[in-house]
Every structure is written in C-alpha cells, then in structure tokens.
JSON list of C-alpha atoms in Angstrom, two decimals:
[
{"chain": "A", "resi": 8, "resn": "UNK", "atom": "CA", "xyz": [-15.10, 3.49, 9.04]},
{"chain": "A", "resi": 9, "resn": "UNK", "atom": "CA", "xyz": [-11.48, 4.42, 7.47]},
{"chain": "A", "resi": 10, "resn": "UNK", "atom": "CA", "xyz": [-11.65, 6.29, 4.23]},
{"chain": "A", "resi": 11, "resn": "UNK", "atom": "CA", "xyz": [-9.00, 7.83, 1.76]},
{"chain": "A", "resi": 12, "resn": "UNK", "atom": "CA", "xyz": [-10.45, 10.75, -0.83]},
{"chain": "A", "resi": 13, "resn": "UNK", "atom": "CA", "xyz": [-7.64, 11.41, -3.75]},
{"chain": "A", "resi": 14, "resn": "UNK", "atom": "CA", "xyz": [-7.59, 14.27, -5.76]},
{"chain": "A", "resi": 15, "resn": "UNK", "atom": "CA", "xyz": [-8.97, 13.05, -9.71]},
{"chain": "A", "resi": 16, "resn": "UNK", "atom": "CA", "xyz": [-6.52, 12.54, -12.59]},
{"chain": "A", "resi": 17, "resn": "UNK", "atom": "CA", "xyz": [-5.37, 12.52, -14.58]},
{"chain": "A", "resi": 18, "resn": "UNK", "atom": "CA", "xyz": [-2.86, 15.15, -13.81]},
{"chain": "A", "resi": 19, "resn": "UNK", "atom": "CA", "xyz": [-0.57, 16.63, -16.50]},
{"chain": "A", "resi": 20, "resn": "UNK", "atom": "CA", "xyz": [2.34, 18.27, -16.17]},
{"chain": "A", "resi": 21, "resn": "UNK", "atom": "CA", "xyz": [5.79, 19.79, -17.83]},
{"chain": "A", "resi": 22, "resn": "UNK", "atom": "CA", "xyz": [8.70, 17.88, -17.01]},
{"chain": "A", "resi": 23, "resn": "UNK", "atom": "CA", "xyz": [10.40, 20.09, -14.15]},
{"chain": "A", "resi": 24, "resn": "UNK", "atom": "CA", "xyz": [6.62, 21.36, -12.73]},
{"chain": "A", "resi": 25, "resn": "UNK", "atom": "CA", "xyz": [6.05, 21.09, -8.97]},
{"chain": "A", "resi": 26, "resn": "UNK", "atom": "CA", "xyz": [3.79, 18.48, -8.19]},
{"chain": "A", "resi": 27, "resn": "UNK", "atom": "CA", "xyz": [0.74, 18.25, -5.62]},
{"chain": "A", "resi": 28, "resn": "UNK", "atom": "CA", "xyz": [-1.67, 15.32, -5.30]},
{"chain": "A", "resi": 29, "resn": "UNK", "atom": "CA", "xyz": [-4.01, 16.41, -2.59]},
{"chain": "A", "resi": 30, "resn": "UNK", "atom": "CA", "xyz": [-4.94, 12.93, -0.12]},
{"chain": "A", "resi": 31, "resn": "UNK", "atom": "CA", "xyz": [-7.43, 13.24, 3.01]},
{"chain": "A", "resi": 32, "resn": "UNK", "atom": "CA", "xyz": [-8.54, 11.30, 5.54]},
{"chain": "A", "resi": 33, "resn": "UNK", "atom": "CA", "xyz": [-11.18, 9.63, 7.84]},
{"chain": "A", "resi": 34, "resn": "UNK", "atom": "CA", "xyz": [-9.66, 7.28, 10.41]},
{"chain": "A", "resi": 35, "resn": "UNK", "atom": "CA", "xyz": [-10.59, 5.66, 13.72]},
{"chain": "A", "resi": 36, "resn": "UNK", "atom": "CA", "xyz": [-7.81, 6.20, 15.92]},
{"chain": "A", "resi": 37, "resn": "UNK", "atom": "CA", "xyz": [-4.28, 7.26, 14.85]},
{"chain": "A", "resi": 38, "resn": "UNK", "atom": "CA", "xyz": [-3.57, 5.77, 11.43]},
{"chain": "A", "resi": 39, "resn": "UNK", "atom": "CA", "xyz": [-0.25, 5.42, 9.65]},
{"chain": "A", "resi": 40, "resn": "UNK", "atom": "CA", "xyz": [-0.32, 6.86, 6.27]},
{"chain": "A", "resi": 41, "resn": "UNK", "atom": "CA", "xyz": [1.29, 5.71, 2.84]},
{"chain": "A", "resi": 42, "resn": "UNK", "atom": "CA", "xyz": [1.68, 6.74, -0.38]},
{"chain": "A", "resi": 43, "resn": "UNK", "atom": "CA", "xyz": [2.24, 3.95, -3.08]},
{"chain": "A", "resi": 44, "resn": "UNK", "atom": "CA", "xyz": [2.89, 4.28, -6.66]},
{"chain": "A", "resi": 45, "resn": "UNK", "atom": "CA", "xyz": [2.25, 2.05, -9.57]},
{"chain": "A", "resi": 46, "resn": "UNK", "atom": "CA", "xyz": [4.05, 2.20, -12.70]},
{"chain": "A", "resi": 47, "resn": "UNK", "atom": "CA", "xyz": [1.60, 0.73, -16.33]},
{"chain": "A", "resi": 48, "resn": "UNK", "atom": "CA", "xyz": [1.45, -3.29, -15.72]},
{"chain": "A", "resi": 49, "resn": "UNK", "atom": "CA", "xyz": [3.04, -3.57, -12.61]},
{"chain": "A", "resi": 50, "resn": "UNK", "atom": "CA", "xyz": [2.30, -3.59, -8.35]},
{"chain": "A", "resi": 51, "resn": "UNK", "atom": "CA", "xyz": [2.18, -1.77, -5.76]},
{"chain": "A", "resi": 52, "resn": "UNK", "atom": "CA", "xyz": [5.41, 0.45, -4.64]},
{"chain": "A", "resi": 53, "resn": "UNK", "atom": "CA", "xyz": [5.76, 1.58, -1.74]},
{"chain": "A", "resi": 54, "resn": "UNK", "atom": "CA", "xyz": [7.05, 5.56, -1.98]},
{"chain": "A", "resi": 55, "resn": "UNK", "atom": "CA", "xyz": [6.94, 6.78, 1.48]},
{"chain": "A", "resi": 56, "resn": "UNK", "atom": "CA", "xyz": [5.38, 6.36, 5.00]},
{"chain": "A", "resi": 57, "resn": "UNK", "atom": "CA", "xyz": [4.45, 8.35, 8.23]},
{"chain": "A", "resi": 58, "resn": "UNK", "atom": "CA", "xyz": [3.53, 6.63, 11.27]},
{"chain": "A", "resi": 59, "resn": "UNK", "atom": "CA", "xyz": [2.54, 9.67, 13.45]},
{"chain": "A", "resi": 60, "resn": "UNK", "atom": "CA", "xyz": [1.17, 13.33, 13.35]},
{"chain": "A", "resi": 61, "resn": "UNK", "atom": "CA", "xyz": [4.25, 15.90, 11.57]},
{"chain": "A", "resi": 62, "resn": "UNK", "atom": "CA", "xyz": [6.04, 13.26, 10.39]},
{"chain": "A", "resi": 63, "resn": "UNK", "atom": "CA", "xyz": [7.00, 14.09, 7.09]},
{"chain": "A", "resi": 64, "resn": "UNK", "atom": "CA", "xyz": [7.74, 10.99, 4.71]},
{"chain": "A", "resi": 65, "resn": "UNK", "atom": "CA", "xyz": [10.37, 11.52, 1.83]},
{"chain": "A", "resi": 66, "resn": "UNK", "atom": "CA", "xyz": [11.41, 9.22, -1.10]},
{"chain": "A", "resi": 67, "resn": "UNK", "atom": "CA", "xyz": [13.03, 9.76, -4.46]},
{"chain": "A", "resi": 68, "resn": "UNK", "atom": "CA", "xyz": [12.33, 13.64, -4.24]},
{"chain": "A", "resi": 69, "resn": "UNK", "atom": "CA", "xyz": [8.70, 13.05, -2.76]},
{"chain": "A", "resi": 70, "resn": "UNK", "atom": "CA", "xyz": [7.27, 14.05, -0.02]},
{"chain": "A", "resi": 71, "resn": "UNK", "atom": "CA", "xyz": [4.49, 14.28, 2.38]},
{"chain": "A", "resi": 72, "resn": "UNK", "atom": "CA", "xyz": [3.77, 15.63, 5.52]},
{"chain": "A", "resi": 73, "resn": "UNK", "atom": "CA", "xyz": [1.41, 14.06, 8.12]},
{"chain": "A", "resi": 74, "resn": "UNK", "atom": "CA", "xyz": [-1.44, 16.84, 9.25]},
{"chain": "A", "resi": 75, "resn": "UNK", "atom": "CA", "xyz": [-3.54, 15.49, 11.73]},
{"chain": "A", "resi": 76, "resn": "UNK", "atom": "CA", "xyz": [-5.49, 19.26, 12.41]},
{"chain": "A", "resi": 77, "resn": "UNK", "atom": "CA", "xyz": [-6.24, 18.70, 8.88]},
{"chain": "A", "resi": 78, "resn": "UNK", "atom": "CA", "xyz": [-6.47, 14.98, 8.64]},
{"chain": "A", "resi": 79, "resn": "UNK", "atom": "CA", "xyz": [-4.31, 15.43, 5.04]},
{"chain": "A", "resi": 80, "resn": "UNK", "atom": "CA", "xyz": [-1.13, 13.83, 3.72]},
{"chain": "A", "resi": 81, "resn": "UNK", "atom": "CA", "xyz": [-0.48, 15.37, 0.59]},
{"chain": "A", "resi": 82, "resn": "UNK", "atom": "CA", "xyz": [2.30, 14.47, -2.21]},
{"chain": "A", "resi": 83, "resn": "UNK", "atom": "CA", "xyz": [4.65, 16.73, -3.66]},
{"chain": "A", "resi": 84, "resn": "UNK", "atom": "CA", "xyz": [7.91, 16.75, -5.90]},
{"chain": "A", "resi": 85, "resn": "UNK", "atom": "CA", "xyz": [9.32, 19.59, -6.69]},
{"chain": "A", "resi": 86, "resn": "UNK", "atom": "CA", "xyz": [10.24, 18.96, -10.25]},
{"chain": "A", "resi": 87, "resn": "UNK", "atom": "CA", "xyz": [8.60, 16.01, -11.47]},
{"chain": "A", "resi": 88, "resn": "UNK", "atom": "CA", "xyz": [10.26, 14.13, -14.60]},
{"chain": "A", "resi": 89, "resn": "UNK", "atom": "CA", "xyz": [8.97, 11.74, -17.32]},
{"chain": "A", "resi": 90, "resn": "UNK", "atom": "CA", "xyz": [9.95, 8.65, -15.58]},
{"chain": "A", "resi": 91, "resn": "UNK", "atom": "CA", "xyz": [7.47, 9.76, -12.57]},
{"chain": "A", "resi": 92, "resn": "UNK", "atom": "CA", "xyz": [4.40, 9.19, -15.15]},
{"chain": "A", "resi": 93, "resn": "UNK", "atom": "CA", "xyz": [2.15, 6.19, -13.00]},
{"chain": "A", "resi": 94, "resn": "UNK", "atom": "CA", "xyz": [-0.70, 6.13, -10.78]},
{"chain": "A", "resi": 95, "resn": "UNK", "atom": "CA", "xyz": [-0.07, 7.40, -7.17]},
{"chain": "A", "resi": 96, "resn": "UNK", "atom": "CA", "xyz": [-2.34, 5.73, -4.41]},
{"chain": "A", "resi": 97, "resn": "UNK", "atom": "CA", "xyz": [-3.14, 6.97, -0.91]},
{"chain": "A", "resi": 98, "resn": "UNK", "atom": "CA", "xyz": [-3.44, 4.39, 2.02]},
{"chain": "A", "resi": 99, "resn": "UNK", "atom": "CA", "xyz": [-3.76, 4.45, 5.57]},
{"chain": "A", "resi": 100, "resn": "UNK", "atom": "CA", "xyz": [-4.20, 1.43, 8.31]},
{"chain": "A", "resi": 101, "resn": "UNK", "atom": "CA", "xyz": [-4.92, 1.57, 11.72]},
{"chain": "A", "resi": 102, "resn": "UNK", "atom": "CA", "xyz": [-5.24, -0.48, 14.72]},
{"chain": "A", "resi": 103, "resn": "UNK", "atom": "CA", "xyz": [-1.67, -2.04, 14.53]},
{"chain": "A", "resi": 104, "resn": "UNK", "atom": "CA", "xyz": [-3.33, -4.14, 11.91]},
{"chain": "A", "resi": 105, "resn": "UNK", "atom": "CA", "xyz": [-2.66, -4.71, 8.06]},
{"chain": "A", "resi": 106, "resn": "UNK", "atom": "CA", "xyz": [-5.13, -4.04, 6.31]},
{"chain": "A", "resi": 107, "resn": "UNK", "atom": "CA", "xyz": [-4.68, -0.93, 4.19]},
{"chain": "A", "resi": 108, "resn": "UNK", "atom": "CA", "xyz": [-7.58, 1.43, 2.92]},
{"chain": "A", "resi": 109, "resn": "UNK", "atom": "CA", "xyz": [-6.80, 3.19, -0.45]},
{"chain": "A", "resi": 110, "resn": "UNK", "atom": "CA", "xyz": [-7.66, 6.14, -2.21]},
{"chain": "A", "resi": 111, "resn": "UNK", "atom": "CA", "xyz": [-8.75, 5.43, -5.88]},
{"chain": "A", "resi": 112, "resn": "UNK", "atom": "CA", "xyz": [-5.75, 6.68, -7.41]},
{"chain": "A", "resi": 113, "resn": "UNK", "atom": "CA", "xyz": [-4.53, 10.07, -9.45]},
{"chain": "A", "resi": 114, "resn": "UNK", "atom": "CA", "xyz": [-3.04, 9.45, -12.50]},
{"chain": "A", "resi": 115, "resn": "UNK", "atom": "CA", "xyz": [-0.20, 11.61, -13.44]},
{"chain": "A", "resi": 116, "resn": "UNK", "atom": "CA", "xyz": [1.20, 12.03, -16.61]},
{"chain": "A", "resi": 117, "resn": "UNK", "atom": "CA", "xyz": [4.23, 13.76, -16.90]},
{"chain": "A", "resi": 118, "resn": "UNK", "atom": "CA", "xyz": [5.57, 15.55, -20.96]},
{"chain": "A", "resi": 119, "resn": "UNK", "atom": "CA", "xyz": [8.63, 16.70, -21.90]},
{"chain": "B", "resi": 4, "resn": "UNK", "atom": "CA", "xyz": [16.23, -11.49, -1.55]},
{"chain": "B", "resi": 5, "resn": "UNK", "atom": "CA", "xyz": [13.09, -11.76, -3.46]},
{"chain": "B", "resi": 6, "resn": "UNK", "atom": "CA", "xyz": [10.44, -10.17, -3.38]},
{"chain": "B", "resi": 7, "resn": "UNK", "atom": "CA", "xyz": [6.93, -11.35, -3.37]},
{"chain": "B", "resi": 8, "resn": "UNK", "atom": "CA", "xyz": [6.33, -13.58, -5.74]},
{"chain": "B", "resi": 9, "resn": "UNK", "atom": "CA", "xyz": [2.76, -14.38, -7.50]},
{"chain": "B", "resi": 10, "resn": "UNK", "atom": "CA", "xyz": [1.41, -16.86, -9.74]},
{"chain": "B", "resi": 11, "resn": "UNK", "atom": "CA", "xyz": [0.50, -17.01, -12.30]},
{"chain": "B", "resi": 12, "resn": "UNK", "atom": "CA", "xyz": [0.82, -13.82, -13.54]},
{"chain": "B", "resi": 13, "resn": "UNK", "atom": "CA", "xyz": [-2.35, -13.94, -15.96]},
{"chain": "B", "resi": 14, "resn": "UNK", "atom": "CA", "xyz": [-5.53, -15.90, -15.77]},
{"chain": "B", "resi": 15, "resn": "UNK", "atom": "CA", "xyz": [-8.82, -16.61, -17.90]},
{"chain": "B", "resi": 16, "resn": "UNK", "atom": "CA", "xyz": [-11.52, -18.15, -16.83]},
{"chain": "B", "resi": 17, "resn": "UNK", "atom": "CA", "xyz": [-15.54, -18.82, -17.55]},
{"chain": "B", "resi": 18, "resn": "UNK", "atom": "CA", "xyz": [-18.26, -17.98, -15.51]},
{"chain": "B", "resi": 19, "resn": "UNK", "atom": "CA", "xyz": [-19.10, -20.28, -12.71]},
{"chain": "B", "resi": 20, "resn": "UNK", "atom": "CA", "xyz": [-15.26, -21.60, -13.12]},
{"chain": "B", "resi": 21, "resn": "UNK", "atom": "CA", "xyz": [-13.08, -21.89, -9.72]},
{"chain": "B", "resi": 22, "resn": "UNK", "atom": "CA", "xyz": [-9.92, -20.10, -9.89]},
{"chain": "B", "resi": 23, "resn": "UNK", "atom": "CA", "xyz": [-6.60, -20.76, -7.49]},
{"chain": "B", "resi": 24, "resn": "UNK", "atom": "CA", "xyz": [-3.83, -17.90, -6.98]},
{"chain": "B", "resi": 25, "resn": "UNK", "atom": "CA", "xyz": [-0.70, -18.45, -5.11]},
{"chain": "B", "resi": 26, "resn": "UNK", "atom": "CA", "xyz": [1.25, -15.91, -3.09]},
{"chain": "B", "resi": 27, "resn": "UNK", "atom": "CA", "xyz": [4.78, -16.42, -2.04]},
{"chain": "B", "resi": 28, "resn": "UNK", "atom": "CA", "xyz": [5.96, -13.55, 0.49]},
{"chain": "B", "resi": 29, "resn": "UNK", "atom": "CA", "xyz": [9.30, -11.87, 1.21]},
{"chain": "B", "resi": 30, "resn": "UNK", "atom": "CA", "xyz": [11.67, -14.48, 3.48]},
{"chain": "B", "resi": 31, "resn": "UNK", "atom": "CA", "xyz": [11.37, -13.78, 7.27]},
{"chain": "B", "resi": 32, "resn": "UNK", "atom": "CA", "xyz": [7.98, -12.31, 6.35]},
{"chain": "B", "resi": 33, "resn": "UNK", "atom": "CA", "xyz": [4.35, -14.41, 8.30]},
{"chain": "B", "resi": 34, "resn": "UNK", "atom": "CA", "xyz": [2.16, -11.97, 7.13]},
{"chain": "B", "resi": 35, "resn": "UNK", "atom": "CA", "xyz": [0.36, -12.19, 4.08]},
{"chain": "B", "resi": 36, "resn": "UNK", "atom": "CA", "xyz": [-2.57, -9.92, 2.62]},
{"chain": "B", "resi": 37, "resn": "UNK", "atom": "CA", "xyz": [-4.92, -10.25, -0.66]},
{"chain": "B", "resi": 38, "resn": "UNK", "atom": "CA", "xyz": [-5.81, -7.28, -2.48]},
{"chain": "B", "resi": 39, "resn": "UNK", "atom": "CA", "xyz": [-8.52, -6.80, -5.11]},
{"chain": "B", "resi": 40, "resn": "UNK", "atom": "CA", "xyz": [-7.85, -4.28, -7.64]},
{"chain": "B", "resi": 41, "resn": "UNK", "atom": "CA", "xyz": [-10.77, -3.61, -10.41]},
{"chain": "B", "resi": 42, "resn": "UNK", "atom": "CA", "xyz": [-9.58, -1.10, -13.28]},
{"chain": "B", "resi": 43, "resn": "UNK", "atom": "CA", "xyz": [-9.37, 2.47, -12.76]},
{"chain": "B", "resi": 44, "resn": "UNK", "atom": "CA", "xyz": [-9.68, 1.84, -9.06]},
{"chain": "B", "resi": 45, "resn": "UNK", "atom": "CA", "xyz": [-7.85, 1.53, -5.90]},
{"chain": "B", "resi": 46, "resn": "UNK", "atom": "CA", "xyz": [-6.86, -1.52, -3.96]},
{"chain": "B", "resi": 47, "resn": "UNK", "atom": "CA", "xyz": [-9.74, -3.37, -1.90]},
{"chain": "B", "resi": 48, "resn": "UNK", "atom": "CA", "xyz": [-8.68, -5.56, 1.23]},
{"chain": "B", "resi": 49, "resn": "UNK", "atom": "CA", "xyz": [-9.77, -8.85, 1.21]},
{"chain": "B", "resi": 50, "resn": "UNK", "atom": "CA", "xyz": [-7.81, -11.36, 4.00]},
{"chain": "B", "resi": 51, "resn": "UNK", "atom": "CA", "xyz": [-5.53, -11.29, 6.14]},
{"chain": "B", "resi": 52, "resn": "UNK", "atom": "CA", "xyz": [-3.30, -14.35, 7.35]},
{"chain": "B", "resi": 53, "resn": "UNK", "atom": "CA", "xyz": [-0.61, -14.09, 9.98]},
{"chain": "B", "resi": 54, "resn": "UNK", "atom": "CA", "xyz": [0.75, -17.81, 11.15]},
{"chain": "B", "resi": 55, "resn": "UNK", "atom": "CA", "xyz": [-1.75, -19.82, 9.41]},
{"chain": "B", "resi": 56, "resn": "UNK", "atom": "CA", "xyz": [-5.08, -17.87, 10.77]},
{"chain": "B", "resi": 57, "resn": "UNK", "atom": "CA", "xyz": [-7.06, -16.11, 9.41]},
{"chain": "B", "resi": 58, "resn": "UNK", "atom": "CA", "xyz": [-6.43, -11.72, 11.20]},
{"chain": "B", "resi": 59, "resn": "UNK", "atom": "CA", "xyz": [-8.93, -9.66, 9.34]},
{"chain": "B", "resi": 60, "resn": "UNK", "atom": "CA", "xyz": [-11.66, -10.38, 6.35]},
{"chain": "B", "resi": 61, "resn": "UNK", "atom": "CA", "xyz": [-12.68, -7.69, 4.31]},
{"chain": "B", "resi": 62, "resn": "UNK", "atom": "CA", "xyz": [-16.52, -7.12, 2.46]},
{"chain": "B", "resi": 63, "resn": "UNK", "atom": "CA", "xyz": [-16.32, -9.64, 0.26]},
{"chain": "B", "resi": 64, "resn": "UNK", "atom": "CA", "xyz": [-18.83, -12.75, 0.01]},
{"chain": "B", "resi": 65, "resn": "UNK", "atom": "CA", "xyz": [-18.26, -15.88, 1.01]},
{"chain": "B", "resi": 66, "resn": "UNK", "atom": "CA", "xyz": [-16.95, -17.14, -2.55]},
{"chain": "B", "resi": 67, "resn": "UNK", "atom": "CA", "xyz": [-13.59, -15.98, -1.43]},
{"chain": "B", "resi": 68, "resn": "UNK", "atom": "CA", "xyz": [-11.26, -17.95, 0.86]},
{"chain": "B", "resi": 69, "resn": "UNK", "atom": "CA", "xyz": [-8.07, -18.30, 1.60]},
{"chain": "B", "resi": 70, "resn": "UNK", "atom": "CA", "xyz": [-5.58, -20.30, 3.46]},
{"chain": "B", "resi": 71, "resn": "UNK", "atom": "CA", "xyz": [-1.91, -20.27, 4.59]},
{"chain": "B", "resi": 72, "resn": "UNK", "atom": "CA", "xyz": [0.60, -22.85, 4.73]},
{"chain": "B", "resi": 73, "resn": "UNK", "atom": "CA", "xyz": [3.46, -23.80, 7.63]},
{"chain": "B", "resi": 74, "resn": "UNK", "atom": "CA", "xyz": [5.63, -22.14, 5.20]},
{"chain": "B", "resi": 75, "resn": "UNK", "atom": "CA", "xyz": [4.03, -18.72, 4.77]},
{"chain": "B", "resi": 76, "resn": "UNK", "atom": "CA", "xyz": [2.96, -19.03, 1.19]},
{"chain": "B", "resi": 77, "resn": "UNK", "atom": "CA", "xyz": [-1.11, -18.43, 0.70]},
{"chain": "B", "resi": 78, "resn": "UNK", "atom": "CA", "xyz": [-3.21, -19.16, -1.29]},
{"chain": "B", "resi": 79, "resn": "UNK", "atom": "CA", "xyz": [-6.87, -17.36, -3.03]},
{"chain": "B", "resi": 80, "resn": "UNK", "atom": "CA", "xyz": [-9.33, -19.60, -3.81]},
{"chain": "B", "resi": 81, "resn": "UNK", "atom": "CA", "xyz": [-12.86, -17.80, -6.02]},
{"chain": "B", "resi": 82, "resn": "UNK", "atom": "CA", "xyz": [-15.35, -19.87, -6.69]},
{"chain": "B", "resi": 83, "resn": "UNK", "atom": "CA", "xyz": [-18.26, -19.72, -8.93]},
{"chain": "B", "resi": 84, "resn": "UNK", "atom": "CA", "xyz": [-16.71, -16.38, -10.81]},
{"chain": "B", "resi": 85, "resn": "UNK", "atom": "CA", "xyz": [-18.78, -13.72, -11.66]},
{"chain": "B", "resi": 86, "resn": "UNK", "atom": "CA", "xyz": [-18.00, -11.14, -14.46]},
{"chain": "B", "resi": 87, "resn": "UNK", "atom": "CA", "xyz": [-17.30, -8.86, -12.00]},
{"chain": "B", "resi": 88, "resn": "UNK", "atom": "CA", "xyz": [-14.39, -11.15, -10.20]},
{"chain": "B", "resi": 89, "resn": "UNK", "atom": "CA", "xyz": [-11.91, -9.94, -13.13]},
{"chain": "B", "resi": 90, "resn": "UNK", "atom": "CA", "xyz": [-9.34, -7.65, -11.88]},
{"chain": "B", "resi": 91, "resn": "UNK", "atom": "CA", "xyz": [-5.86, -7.55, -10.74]},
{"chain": "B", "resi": 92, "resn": "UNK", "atom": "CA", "xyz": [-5.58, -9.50, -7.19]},
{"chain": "B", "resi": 93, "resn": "UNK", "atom": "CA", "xyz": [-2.91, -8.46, -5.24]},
{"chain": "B", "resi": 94, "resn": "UNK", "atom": "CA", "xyz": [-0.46, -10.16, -2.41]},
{"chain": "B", "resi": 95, "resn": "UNK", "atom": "CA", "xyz": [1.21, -8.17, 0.16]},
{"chain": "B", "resi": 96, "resn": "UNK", "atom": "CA", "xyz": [3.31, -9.28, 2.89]},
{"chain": "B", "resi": 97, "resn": "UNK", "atom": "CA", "xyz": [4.98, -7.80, 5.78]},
{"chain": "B", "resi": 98, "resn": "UNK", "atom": "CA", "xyz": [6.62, -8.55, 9.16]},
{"chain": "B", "resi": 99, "resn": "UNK", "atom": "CA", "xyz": [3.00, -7.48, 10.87]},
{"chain": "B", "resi": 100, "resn": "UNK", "atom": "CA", "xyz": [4.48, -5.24, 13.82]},
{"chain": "B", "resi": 101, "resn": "UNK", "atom": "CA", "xyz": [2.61, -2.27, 14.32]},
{"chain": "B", "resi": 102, "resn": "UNK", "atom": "CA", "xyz": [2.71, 0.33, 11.35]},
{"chain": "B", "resi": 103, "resn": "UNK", "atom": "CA", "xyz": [4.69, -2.24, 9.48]},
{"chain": "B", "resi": 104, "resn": "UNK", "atom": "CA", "xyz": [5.15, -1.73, 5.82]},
{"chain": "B", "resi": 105, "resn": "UNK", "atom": "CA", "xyz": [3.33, -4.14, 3.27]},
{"chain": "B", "resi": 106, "resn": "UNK", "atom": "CA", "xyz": [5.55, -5.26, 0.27]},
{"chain": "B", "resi": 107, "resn": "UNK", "atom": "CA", "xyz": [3.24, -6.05, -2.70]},
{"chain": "B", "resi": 108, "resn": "UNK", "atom": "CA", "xyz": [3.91, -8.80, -5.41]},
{"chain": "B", "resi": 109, "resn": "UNK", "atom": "CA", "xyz": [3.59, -7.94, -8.99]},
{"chain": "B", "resi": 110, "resn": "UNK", "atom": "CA", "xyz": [-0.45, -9.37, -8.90]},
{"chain": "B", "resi": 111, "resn": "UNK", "atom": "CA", "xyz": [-2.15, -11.87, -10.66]},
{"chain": "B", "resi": 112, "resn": "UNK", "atom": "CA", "xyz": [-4.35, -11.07, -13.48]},
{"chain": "B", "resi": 113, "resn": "UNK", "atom": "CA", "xyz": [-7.94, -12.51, -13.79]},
{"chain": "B", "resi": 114, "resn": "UNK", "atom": "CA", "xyz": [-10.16, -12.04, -16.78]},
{"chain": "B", "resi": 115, "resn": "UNK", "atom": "CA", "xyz": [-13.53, -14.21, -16.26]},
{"chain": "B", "resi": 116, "resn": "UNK", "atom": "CA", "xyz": [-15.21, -14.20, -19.56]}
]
C-alpha cells in the first residue's frame, strides 16, 4: 500500500534559517506528490505539487523536488520567516484517483 | 469564488449520538472527499463521491456513510459515536482529472463526550 514517512517536529528555527522537512515515499505506480500546510485552527493549504519524476514544485519561496531514484520529495525555504510557523503535511495519490495519503505532519516553529 | 464551505464549524456530541456534516465544494467542482483528522496526526481518507457515487472508501467501519446530492454538496453521516470519532473531519473537492488538486474546506470540528 501507499505510505508517506515525515521527518518529526517540532522543528525550530531563527527567522532567516534555511529550512528542510525531509518526506519519503512508498507508492504503487507513479504517484503525484503534495505538500500542504496548515496554519493553528484552520484547513488544509495546498503549497505546491509535482505530478512526475524531476519536477520540482515551488510556492511562496518553497520548494520541492520530485526524486523518484530516491522515492523523496523534500521541502525547503531558504529563509523561513515567522509567518511560516504551521504544520507542513506530505501527501501523495495515485491511480488518477483522489484519495490522498498523508504523512503525520512536522511542526515548525519559526522565532525571531 | 468560494471556496469550500463546511458546516458547522464545531460540534459536540454524546456517545452513541448520530452526527450530520455538510460539505459544500468549490463551483464547477463534482468531486468531493472526507477527511478524518485526529490531533497531532495527519489526514485519513474516508469517501470519495464523484457525480453522486460513491469512487473510493477508505478503512473505516461501516458507521460512516456518506452521500452526494444532484448539486455536488455531500454530506457525513457517524452513527453511534465512539470517543474516538472526535477529530477534525475534513472536505476536499476537486475537478477529479488525473493528478488534480484537492481544495480543502476549513473542517468541521467534532468533540463526542
């Protein structure tokens, strides 16, 4: 079956650090891969996408490349800022179908 | 436009209680998709409805249904609630083409005392 493994929060940083949140993969077929973020009391954002292997996904200063030879599609912002404090989620779906399989999350936390 | 829309926004309920949540998706948009979300955790499917039918069911028991109407909206139905049926539940929609982007709604909020 599909599975998403996160790295664990929560993740602290300086504002202005470079940010990594490591997200791997185990998928039938060729999956598309997501990253959502959600912000204390609210949904699910989507933050960026990548459909197909080396596609790299960018949003709002994130980004993520899609590594099929290492089944990975990790985050990263170069210089991260207070208002970037949420939980960040790693999905995938396959099969043309929508039903999305998430990670459980990293927490990141972001001080001035 | 709007988004997706979700009501209500916070529930509580008693064990053994029946619980309704409604799901409104983005205009132009015939798929809709419910989403469990316990606390400190990540999303977990539970339905899928595209034009009224029922695409894809995830592992949850038979407590859960849903349905969708001519106009898109769904709706959750739980029955019997457990303790363990509080979380946030979750609507997404999308167009449903192939790698198609789910837009979620802001969740409904169940606490079963």
């Amino acid at each position: 079956g599909n599975s998403v493994t996160q790295m664990e929060g929560p993740v602290t940083l300086s504002e202005e650090a470079f940010l990594t949140i490591n997200c791997t993969y185990t998928a039938t077929g060729y999956p598309s891969l997501f990253w959502y973020v959600q912000y204390p009391g609210e949904g699910l954002q989507l933050l960026l996408k990548a459909t197909k292997a080396d596609d790299k996904g960018s949003n709002k200063g994130f980004e993520a490349t899609y590594r099929k030879e290492t089944t990975s599609f990790h985050l990263e912002k170069g210089s991260v800022q207070v208002s970037d404090s949420a939980v960040y989620f790693c999905a995938l779906s396959t099969g043309g179908g929508n039903k999305l399989t998430f990670g459980t999350g990293t927490q990141l936390k972001v001080e001035l | 436009d709007a988004g997706v829309t979700q009501s209500p926004t916070h529930l509580i309920k008693t064990r053994g209680q029946h619980v309704t949540l409604r799901c409104s998706p983005i205009s132009g948009h015939k798929s809709v998709s419910w989403y469990q979300q316990v606390l400190g955790q990540g999303p977990q499917f539970i339905f899928q409805y595209y034009e009224k039918e029922e695409r894809g069911r995830g592992n949850f028991p038979d407590r859960f249904s849903a349905r969708q109407f001519p106009n898109y909206s769904s709706e959750l139905n739980v029955n019997a609630l457990l303790l363990g049926d509080s979380a946030l539940y979750l609507c997404a929609s999308s167009s449903d083409r192939v790698g198609e982007t789910q837009y979620f709604g802001p969740g409904t909020r169940l606490l079963v005392l």
